[in-house]
PDB file of C-alpha atoms in Angstrom:
ATOM      1  CA  MET A   1      85.577  96.153 103.539  1.00 88.00           C
ATOM      2  CA  SER A   2      87.923  99.475 102.547  1.00 96.00           C
ATOM      3  CA  ILE A   3      91.701  99.057 101.457  1.00 96.00           C
ATOM      4  CA  THR A   4      94.106 100.915 102.723  1.00 98.00           C
ATOM      5  CA  ILE A   5      96.395 102.063 100.531  1.00 98.00           C
ATOM      6  CA  THR A   6      99.931 104.342 101.087  1.00 98.00           C
ATOM      7  CA  PHE A   7     100.967 107.684  98.971  1.00 98.00           C
ATOM      8  CA  ARG A   8     104.552 108.304  99.258  1.00 97.00           C
ATOM      9  CA  ASP A   9     104.210 112.389  98.058  1.00 96.00           C
ATOM     10  CA  PRO A  10     106.727 113.422  95.859  1.00 94.00           C
ATOM     11  CA  HIS A  11     108.540 114.618  98.790  1.00 95.00           C
ATOM     12  CA  GLY A  12     108.707 111.351  99.764  1.00 95.00           C
ATOM     13  CA  ASN A  13     106.332 111.743 102.757  1.00 97.00           C
ATOM     14  CA  PRO A  14     104.344 108.895 103.767  1.00 98.00           C
ATOM     15  CA  VAL A  15     100.421 109.405 102.807  1.00 98.00           C
ATOM     16  CA  GLU A  16      97.861 106.960 104.391  1.00 98.00           C
ATOM     17  CA  THR A  17      94.389 106.944 102.860  1.00 98.00           C
ATOM     18  CA  THR A  18      91.592 104.545 102.327  1.00 97.00           C
ATOM     19  CA  ALA A  19      89.405 103.145  99.724  1.00 98.00           C
ATOM     20  CA  MET A  20      87.167 100.808  99.001  1.00 98.00           C
ATOM     21  CA  PRO A  21      87.172  97.923  95.775  1.00 97.00           C
ATOM     22  CA  GLY A  22      86.262  99.242  92.304  1.00 97.00           C
ATOM     23  CA  ASP A  23      87.612 102.477  93.456  1.00 98.00           C
ATOM     24  CA  ASN A  24      90.067 104.155  90.723  1.00 96.00           C
ATOM     25  CA  LEU A  25      94.233 104.429  92.646  1.00 97.00           C
ATOM     26  CA  LEU A  26      94.029 108.149  91.191  1.00 96.00           C
ATOM     27  CA  ARG A  27      90.458 109.361  92.025  1.00 96.00           C
ATOM     28  CA  VAL A  28      92.350 108.554  95.957  1.00 98.00           C
ATOM     29  CA  GLY A  29      94.779 109.876  95.347  1.00 97.00           C
ATOM     30  CA  GLN A  30      93.251 112.948  93.575  1.00 96.00           C
ATOM     31  CA  ALA A  31      90.928 113.139  97.778  1.00 96.00           C
ATOM     32  CA  ALA A  32      93.821 112.350 100.048  1.00 97.00           C
ATOM     33  CA  GLY A  33      94.825 115.731  97.991  1.00 95.00           C
ATOM     34  CA  LEU A  34      98.375 113.968  95.650  1.00 96.00           C
ATOM     35  CA  PRO A  35      99.574 115.902  93.087  1.00 93.00           C
ATOM     36  CA  LEU A  36      98.329 113.247  90.454  1.00 92.00           C
ATOM     37  CA  GLU A  37      96.931 115.165  87.183  1.00 89.00           C
ATOM     38  CA  GLY A  38      95.239 112.904  86.523  1.00 80.00           C
ATOM     39  CA  THR A  39      93.841 115.282  82.827  1.00 78.00           C
ATOM     40  CA  CYS A  40      92.929 112.745  80.104  1.00 76.00           C
ATOM     41  CA  GLU A  41      90.383 111.410  82.074  1.00 69.00           C
ATOM     42  CA  GLY A  42      91.553 107.585  81.484  1.00 65.00           C
ATOM     43  CA  GLN A  43      92.185 107.620  78.353  1.00 74.00           C
ATOM     44  CA  MET A  44      95.166 107.467  78.295  1.00 76.00           C
ATOM     45  CA  ALA A  45      96.181 110.682  76.387  1.00 78.00           C
ATOM     46  CA  CYS A  46      98.657 111.540  78.434  1.00 84.00           C
ATOM     47  CA  SER A  47     100.783 110.380  81.468  1.00 88.00           C
ATOM     48  CA  THR A  48     100.084 113.081  84.293  1.00 89.00           C
ATOM     49  CA  CYS A  49      98.620 110.060  86.590  1.00 93.00           C
ATOM     50  CA  HIS A  50     101.926 108.572  86.299  1.00 94.00           C
ATOM     51  CA  VAL A  51     102.862 106.373  89.788  1.00 97.00           C
ATOM     52  CA  ILE A  52     106.156 103.883  90.711  1.00 97.00           C
ATOM     53  CA  VAL A  53     104.756 101.297  93.073  1.00 98.00           C
ATOM     54  CA  ALA A  54     106.539 100.122  95.671  1.00 98.00           C
ATOM     55  CA  ALA A  55     108.181  96.622  94.211  1.00 97.00           C
ATOM     56  CA  GLU A  56     106.646  94.214  96.610  1.00 97.00           C
ATOM     57  CA  TRP A  57     103.718  95.038  94.820  1.00 97.00           C
ATOM     58  CA  PHE A  58     104.211  95.123  91.026  1.00 97.00           C
ATOM     59  CA  ASP A  59     104.280  91.682  89.922  1.00 96.00           C
ATOM     60  CA  ARG A  60     100.972  91.628  92.287  1.00 96.00           C
ATOM     61  CA  LEU A  61      98.650  94.348  90.056  1.00 97.00           C
ATOM     62  CA  PRO A  62      97.384  93.071  86.454  1.00 95.00           C
ATOM     63  CA  PRO A  63     100.000  94.337  83.761  1.00 95.00           C
ATOM     64  CA  ALA A  64      99.465  97.417  82.230  1.00 96.00           C
ATOM     65  CA  SER A  65      98.613  97.306  78.840  1.00 95.00           C
ATOM     66  CA  GLU A  66     100.952  97.836  76.041  1.00 95.00           C
ATOM     67  CA  GLU A  67      98.949 101.391  74.760  1.00 94.00           C
ATOM     68  CA  GLU A  68      99.764 101.641  78.815  1.00 94.00           C
ATOM     69  CA  GLU A  69     103.312 101.467  78.130  1.00 94.00           C
ATOM     70  CA  ASP A  70     103.497 103.437  75.400  1.00 93.00           C
ATOM     71  CA  MET A  71     102.207 106.351  77.207  1.00 92.00           C
ATOM     72  CA  LEU A  72     104.974 105.789  80.389  1.00 93.00           C
ATOM     73  CA  ASP A  73     107.235 105.994  77.930  1.00 91.00           C
ATOM     74  CA  PHE A  74     106.560 109.789  78.241  1.00 87.00           C
ATOM     75  CA  ALA A  75     106.344 109.973  81.725  1.00 89.00           C
ATOM     76  CA  ALA A  76     109.107 112.525  83.599  1.00 84.00           C
ATOM     77  CA  GLY A  77     110.725 110.102  86.300  1.00 87.00           C
ATOM     78  CA  ALA A  78     109.472 107.019  85.342  1.00 93.00           C
ATOM     79  CA  ARG A  79     110.742 103.985  86.071  1.00 94.00           C
ATOM     80  CA  ARG A  80     110.557  99.840  86.044  1.00 95.00           C
ATOM     81  CA  THR A  81     107.858  99.791  88.730  1.00 97.00           C
ATOM     82  CA  SER A  82     105.948 102.457  87.158  1.00 97.00           C
ATOM     83  CA  ARG A  83     102.253 102.624  86.441  1.00 97.00           C
ATOM     84  CA  LEU A  84      99.620 105.233  85.624  1.00 95.00           C
ATOM     85  CA  SER A  85      97.017 105.532  88.599  1.00 96.00           C
ATOM     86  CA  CYS A  86      94.650 106.276  86.596  1.00 94.00           C
ATOM     87  CA  GLN A  87      94.819 102.153  85.137  1.00 95.00           C
ATOM     88  CA  ILE A  88      94.606 100.600  88.460  1.00 97.00           C
ATOM     89  CA  ASP A  89      91.511 100.487  89.464  1.00 97.00           C
ATOM     90  CA  LEU A  90      91.548  98.470  93.327  1.00 98.00           C
ATOM     91  CA  THR A  91      90.798  95.984  94.493  1.00 97.00           C
ATOM     92  CA  GLY A  92      90.747  94.184  98.607  1.00 96.00           C
ATOM     93  CA  GLU A  93      94.351  91.996  97.053  1.00 96.00           C
ATOM     94  CA  MET A  94      95.576  94.611  97.421  1.00 97.00           C
ATOM     95  CA  ASP A  95      95.073  95.750 100.574  1.00 98.00           C
ATOM     96  CA  GLY A  96      98.137  97.691 101.742  1.00 98.00           C
ATOM     97  CA  LEU A  97      99.896  99.148  98.723  1.00 98.00           C
ATOM     98  CA  SER A  98     102.189 101.359  98.238  1.00 98.00           C
ATOM     99  CA  VAL A  99     103.451 103.606  95.244  1.00 98.00           C
ATOM    100  CA  SER A 100     105.170 107.005  94.542  1.00 97.00           C
ATOM    101  CA  VAL A 101     104.407 110.719  93.293  1.00 96.00           C
ATOM    102  CA  PRO A 102     107.809 110.771  91.619  1.00 93.00           C
ATOM    103  CA  ALA A 103     109.524 113.682  92.795  1.00 87.00           C
ATOM    104  CA  ASP A 104     109.397 115.333  89.607  1.00 71.00           C
ATOM    105  CA  SER A 105     105.851 115.770  89.304  1.00 55.00           C
ATOM    106  CA  ASN A 106     103.365 118.005  87.485  1.00 51.00           C
ATOM    107  CA  ASP A 107      99.778 118.298  88.420  1.00 46.00           C
ATOM    108  CA  VAL A 108      99.187 121.455  86.440  1.00 46.00           C
ATOM    109  CA  ARG A 109      96.009 122.622  89.271  1.00 44.00           C
ATOM    110  CA  ARG A 110      98.209 123.810  91.677  1.00 43.00           C
ATOM    111  CA  MET A 111     100.050 126.400  89.074  1.00 38.00           C
TER     112      MET A 111
END
């Protein structure tokens, strides 16, 4: 069973992709060509994989850990519904998830 995820790139353009349960949102976004750096390999030593979760989805995701909330304090353009994509492992219940990559995202891989 595949899961449909809709990203909005930094310009607001929709990028629809599919994933499988157990996939990590950061890896799915990177495979779709989005500027999500994620240099810390999921260890929460950075906030370069920050996404803004659509409001209707935010409360449906597992809650952020205290450590993730602390890291989001360093994320450029953080909002109330911000999360670190490296911390979101996809489940079948997340089919239709919609997230945005902030306009001020930074991906040094493309510099």
